[in-house]
C-alpha atoms as a PDB file:
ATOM      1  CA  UNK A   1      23.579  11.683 -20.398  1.00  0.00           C
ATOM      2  CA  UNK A   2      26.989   9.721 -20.134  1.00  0.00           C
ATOM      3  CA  UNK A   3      29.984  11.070 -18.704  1.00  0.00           C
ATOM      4  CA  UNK A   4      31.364   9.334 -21.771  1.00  0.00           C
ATOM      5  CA  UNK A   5      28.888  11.835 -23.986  1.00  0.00           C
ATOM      6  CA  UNK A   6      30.314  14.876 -21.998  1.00  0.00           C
ATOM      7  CA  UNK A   7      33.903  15.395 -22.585  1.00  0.00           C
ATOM      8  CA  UNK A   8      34.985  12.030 -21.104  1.00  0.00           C
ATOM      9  CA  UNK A   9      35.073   9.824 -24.262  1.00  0.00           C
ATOM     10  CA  UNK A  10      38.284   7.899 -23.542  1.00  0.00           C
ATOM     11  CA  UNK A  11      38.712   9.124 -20.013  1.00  0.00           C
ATOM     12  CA  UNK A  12      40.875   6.131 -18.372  1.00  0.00           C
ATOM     13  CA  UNK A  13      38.987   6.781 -15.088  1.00  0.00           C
ATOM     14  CA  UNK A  14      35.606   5.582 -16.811  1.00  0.00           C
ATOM     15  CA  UNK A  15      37.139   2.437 -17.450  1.00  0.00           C
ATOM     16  CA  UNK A  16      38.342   1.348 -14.527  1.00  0.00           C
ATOM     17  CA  UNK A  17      35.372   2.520 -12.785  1.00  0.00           C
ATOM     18  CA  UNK A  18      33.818   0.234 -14.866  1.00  0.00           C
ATOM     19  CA  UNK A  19      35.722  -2.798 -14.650  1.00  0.00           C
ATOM     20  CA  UNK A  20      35.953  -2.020 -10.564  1.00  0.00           C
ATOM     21  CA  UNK A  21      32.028  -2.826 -10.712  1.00  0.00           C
ATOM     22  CA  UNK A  22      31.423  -6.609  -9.820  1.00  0.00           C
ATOM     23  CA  UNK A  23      28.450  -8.343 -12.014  1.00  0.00           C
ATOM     24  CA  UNK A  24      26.575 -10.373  -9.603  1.00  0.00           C
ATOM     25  CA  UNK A  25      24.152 -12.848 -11.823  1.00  0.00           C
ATOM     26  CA  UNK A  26      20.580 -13.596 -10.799  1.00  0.00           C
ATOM     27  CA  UNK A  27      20.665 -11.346  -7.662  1.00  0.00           C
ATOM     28  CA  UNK A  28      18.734 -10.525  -5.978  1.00  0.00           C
ATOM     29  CA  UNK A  29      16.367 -12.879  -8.159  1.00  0.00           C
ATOM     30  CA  UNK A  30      16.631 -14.900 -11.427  1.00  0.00           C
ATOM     31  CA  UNK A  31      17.361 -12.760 -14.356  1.00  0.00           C
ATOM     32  CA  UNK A  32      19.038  -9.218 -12.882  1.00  0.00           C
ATOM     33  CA  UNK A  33      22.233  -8.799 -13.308  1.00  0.00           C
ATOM     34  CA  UNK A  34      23.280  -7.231 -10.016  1.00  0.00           C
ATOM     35  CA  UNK A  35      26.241  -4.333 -10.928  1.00  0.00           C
ATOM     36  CA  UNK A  36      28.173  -4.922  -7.383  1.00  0.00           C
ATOM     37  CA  UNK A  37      29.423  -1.516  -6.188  1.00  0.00           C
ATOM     38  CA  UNK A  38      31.253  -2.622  -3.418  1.00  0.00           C
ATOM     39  CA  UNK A  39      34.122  -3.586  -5.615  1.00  0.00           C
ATOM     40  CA  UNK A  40      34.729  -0.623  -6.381  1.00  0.00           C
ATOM     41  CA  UNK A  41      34.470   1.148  -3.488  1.00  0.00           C
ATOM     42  CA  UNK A  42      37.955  -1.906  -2.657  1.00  0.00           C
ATOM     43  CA  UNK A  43      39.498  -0.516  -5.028  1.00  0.00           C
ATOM     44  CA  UNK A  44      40.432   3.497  -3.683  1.00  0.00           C
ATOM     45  CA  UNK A  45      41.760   4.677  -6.804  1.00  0.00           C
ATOM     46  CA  UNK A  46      38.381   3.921  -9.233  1.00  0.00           C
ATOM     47  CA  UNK A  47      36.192   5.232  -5.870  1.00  0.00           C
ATOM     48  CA  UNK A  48      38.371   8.445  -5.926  1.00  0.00           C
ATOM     49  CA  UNK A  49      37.618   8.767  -9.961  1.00  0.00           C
ATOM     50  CA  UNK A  50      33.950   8.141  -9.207  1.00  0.00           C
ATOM     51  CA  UNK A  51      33.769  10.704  -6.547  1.00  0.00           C
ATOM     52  CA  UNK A  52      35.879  13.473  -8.394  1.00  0.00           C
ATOM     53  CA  UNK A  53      33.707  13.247 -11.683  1.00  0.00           C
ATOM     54  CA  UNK A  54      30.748  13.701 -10.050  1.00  0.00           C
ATOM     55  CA  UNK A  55      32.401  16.903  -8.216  1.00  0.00           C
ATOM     56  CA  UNK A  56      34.117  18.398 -11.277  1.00  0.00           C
ATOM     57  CA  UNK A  57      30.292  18.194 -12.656  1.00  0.00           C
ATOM     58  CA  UNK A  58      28.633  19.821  -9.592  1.00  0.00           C
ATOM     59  CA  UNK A  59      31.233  21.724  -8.179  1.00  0.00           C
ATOM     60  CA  UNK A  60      30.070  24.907 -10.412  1.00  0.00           C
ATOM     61  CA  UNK A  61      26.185  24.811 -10.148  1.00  0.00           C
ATOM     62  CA  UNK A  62      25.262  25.986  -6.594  1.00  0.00           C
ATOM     63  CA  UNK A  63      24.412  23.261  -5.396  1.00  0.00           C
ATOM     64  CA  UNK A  64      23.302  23.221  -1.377  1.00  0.00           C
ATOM     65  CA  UNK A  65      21.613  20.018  -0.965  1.00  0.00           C
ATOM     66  CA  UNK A  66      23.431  16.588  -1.628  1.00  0.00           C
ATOM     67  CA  UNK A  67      20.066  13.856  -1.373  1.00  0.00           C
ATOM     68  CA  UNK A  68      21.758  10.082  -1.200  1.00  0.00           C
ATOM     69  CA  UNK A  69      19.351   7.565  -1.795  1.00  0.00           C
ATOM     70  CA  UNK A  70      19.575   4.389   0.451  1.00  0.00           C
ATOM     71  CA  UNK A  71      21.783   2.760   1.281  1.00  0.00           C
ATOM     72  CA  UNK A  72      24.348   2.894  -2.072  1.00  0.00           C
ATOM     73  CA  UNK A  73      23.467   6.801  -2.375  1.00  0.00           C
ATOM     74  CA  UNK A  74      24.959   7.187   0.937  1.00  0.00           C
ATOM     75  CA  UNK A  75      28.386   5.665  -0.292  1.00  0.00           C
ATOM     76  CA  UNK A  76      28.844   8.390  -3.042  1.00  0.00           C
ATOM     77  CA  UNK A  77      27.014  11.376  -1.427  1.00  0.00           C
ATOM     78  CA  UNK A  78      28.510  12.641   1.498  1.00  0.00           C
ATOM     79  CA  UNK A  79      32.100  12.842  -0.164  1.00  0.00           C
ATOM     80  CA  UNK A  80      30.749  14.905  -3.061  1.00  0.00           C
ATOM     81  CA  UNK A  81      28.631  17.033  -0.315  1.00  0.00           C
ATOM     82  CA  UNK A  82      31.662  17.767   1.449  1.00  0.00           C
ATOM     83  CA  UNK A  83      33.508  18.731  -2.059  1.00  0.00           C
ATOM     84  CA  UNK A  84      31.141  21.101  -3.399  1.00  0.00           C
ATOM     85  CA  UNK A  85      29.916  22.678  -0.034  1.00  0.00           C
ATOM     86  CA  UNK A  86      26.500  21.083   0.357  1.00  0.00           C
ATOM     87  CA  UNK A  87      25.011  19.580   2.650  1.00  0.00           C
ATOM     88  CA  UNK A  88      24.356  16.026   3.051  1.00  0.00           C
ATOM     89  CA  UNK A  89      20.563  14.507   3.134  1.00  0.00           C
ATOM     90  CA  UNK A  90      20.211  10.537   3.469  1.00  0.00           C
ATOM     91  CA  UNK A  91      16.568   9.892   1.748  1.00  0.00           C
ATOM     92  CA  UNK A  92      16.201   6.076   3.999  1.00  0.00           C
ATOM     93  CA  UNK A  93      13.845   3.300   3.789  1.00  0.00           C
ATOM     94  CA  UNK A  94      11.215   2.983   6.011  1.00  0.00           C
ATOM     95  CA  UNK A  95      11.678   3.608   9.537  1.00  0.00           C
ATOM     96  CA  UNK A  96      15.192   4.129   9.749  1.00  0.00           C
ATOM     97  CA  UNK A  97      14.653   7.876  10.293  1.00  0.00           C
ATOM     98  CA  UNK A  98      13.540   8.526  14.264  1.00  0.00           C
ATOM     99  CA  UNK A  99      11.637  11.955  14.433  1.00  0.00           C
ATOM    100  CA  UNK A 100       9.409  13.387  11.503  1.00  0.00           C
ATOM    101  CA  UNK A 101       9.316  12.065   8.462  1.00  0.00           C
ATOM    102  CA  UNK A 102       7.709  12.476   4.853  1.00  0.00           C
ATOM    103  CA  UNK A 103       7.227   9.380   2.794  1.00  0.00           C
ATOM    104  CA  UNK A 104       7.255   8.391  -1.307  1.00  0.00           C
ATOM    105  CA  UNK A 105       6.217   5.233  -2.153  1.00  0.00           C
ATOM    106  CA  UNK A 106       7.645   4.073  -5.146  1.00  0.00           C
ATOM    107  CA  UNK A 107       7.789   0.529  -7.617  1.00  0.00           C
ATOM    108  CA  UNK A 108      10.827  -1.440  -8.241  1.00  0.00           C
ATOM    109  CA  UNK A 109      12.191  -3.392 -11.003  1.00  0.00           C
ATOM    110  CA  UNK A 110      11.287  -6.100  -8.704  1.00  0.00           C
ATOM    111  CA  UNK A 111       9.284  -5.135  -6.131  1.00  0.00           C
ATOM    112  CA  UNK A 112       7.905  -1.735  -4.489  1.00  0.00           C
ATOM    113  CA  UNK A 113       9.604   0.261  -1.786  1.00  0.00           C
ATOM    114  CA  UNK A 114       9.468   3.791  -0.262  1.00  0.00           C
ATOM    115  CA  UNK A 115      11.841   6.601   0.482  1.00  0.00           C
ATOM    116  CA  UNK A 116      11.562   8.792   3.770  1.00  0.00           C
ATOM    117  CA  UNK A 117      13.080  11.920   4.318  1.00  0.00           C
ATOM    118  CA  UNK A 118      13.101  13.831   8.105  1.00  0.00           C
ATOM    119  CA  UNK A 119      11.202  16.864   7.957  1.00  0.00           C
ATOM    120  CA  UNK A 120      13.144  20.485   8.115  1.00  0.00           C
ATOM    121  CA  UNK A 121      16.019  18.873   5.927  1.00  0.00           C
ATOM    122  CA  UNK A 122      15.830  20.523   3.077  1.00  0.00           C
ATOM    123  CA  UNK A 123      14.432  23.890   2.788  1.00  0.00           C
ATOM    124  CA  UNK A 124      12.349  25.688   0.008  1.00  0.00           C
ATOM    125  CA  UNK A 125      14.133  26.981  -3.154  1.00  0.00           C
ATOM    126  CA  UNK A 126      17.306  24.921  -2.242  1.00  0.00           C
ATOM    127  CA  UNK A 127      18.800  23.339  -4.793  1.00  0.00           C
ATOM    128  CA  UNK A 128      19.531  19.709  -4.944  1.00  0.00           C
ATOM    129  CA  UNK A 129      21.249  16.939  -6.512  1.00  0.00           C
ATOM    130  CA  UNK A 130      20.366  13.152  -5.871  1.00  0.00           C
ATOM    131  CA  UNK A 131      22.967  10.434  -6.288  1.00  0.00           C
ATOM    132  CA  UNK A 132      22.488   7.066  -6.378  1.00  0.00           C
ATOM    133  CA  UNK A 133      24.726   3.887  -8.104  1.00  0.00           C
ATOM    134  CA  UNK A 134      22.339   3.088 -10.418  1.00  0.00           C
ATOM    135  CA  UNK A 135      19.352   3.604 -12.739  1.00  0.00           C
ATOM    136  CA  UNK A 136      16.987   1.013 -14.335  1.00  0.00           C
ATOM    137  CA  UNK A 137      13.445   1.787 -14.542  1.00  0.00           C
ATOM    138  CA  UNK A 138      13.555   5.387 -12.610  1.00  0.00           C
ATOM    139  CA  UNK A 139      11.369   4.603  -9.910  1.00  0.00           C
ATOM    140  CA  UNK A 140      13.415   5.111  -7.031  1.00  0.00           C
ATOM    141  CA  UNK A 141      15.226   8.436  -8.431  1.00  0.00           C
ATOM    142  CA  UNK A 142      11.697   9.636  -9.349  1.00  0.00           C
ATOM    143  CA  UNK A 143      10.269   8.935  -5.777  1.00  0.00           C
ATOM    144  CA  UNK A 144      13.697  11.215  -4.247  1.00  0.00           C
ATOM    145  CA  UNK A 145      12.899  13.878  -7.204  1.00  0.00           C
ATOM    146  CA  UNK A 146       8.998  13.611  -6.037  1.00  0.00           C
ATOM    147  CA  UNK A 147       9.882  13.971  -2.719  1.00  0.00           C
ATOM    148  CA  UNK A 148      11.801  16.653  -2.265  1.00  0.00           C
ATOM    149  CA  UNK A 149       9.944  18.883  -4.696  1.00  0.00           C
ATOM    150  CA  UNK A 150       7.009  18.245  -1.679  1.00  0.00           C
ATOM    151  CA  UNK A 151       8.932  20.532   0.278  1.00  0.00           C
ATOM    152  CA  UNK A 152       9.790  23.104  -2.317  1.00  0.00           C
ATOM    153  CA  UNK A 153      13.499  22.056  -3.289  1.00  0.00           C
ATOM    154  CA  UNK A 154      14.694  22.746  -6.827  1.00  0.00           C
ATOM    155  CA  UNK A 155      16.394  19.286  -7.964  1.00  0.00           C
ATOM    156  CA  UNK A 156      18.944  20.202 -10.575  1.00  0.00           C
ATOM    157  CA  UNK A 157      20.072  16.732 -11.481  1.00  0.00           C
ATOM    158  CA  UNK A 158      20.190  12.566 -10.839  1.00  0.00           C
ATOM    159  CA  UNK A 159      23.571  11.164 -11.045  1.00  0.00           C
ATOM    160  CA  UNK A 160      24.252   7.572 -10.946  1.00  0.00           C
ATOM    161  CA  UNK A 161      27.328   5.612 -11.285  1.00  0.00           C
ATOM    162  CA  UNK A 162      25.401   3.267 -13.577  1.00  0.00           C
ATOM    163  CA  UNK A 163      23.109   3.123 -16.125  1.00  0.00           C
ATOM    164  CA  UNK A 164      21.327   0.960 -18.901  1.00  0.00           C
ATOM    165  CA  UNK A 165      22.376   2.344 -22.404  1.00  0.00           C
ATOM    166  CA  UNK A 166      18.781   3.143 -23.217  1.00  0.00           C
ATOM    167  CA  UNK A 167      17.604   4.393 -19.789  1.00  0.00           C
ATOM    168  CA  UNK A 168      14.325   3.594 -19.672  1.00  0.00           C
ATOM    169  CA  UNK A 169      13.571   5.042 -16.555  1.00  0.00           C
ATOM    170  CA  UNK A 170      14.683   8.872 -17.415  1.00  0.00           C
ATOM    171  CA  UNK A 171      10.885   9.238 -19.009  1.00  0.00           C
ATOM    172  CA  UNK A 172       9.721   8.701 -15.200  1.00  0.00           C
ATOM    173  CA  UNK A 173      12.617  11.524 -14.216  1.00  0.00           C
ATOM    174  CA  UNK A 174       9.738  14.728 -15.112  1.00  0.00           C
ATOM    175  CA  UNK A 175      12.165  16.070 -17.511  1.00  0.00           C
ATOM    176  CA  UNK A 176      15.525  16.234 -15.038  1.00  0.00           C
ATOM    177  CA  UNK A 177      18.553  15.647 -16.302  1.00  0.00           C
ATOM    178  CA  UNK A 178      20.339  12.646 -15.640  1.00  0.00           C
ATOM    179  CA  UNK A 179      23.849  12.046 -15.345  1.00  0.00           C
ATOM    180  CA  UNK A 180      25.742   8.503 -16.013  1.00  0.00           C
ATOM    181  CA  UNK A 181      29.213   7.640 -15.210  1.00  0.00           C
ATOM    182  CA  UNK A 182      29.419   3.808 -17.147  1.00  0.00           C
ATOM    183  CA  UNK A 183      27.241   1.345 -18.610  1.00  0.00           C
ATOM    184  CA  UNK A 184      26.472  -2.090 -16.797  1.00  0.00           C
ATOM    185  CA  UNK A 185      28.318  -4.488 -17.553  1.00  0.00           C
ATOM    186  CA  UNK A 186      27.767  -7.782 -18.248  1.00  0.00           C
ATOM    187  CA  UNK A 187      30.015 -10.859 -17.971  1.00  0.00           C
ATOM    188  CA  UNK A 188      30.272 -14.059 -20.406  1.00  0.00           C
ATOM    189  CA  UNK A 189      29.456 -17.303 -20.048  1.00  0.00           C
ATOM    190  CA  UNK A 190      27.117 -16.408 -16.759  1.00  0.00           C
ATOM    191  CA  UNK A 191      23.922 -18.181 -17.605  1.00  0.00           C
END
């Protein structure tokens, strides 16, 4: 669902989130149309929107586990942890965790990948949110869903700060709800 769809519709805050996101073409390979992120986290007033929707959303729903996905997760995450009362949990690429670990491999849009998460981080019957910038074909929010279910969390929601119109990859998501701040955008004249 999009903020937009939500009780945002016209929400200034959405739109300059928006146009704080930098379209990068044919990055990291011919066709994609990388949506930039770190533009907007230059730009402290459209970061501070980003961050405060997200925690008006989850403020309310008990939330005890905040799961970032690397590394843009971990940009978003830990501020709306801290907001809500929740913990923090950095799901990382392979290891970049010292200690246990449990592992989800996963497929890209343009490639494959996996997510590891230290053992003991996240309890049974918590309840979880994961947060990453953006969705395209699911498979890296459906590896985080995948693995914390493995050790008996409860994930309540995805939120990204973008998403394709059509979302594709919420079919991959087992049925949890997915939460979109802005569209990507594209830019003219780029090819």
């Amino acid at each position: 669902m999009f903020a937009a769809e939500n009780g945002l519709r016209g929400d200034p805050r959405l739109q300059a989130i928006s146009e704080a996101i930098r379209v990068v073409p044919h990055f990291p390979k011919p066709g994609i149309m990388f949506q930039d992120i770190t533009t907007l986290l230059l730009d402290h007033k459209a970061f501070k929107h980003t961050v405060d929707i997200f925690v008006d959303r989850y403020r309310n729903m008990d939330i005890s586990v905040v799961a970032g996905v690397e590394a843009r997760g971990f940009m978003f995450g830990p501020s709306i942890a801290l907001a809500i009362g929740a913990k923090f949990v950095p799901l990382r690429k392979p290891r970049k965790l010292p200690g246990e670990v449990i592992s989800e491999a996963y497929e890209l849009e343009y490639g494959t990948d996996c997510l590891e998460m230290h053992v003991g981080a996240v309890q049974p019957g918590e309840r979880a949110l994961v947060i990453d910038d953006l969705i395209a074909t699911g498979g890296t929010l459906s590896a985080a869903i995948t693995l914390l279910e493995r050790v008996g969390a409860e994930v309540v929601e995805c939120g990204c700060v973008v998403g394709l119109p059509e979302v594709k990859g919420q079919c991959r998501l087992n049925g949890k709800p997915l939460y979109i701040l802005v569209e990507p955008r594209e830019i003219n004249n780029c090819c």
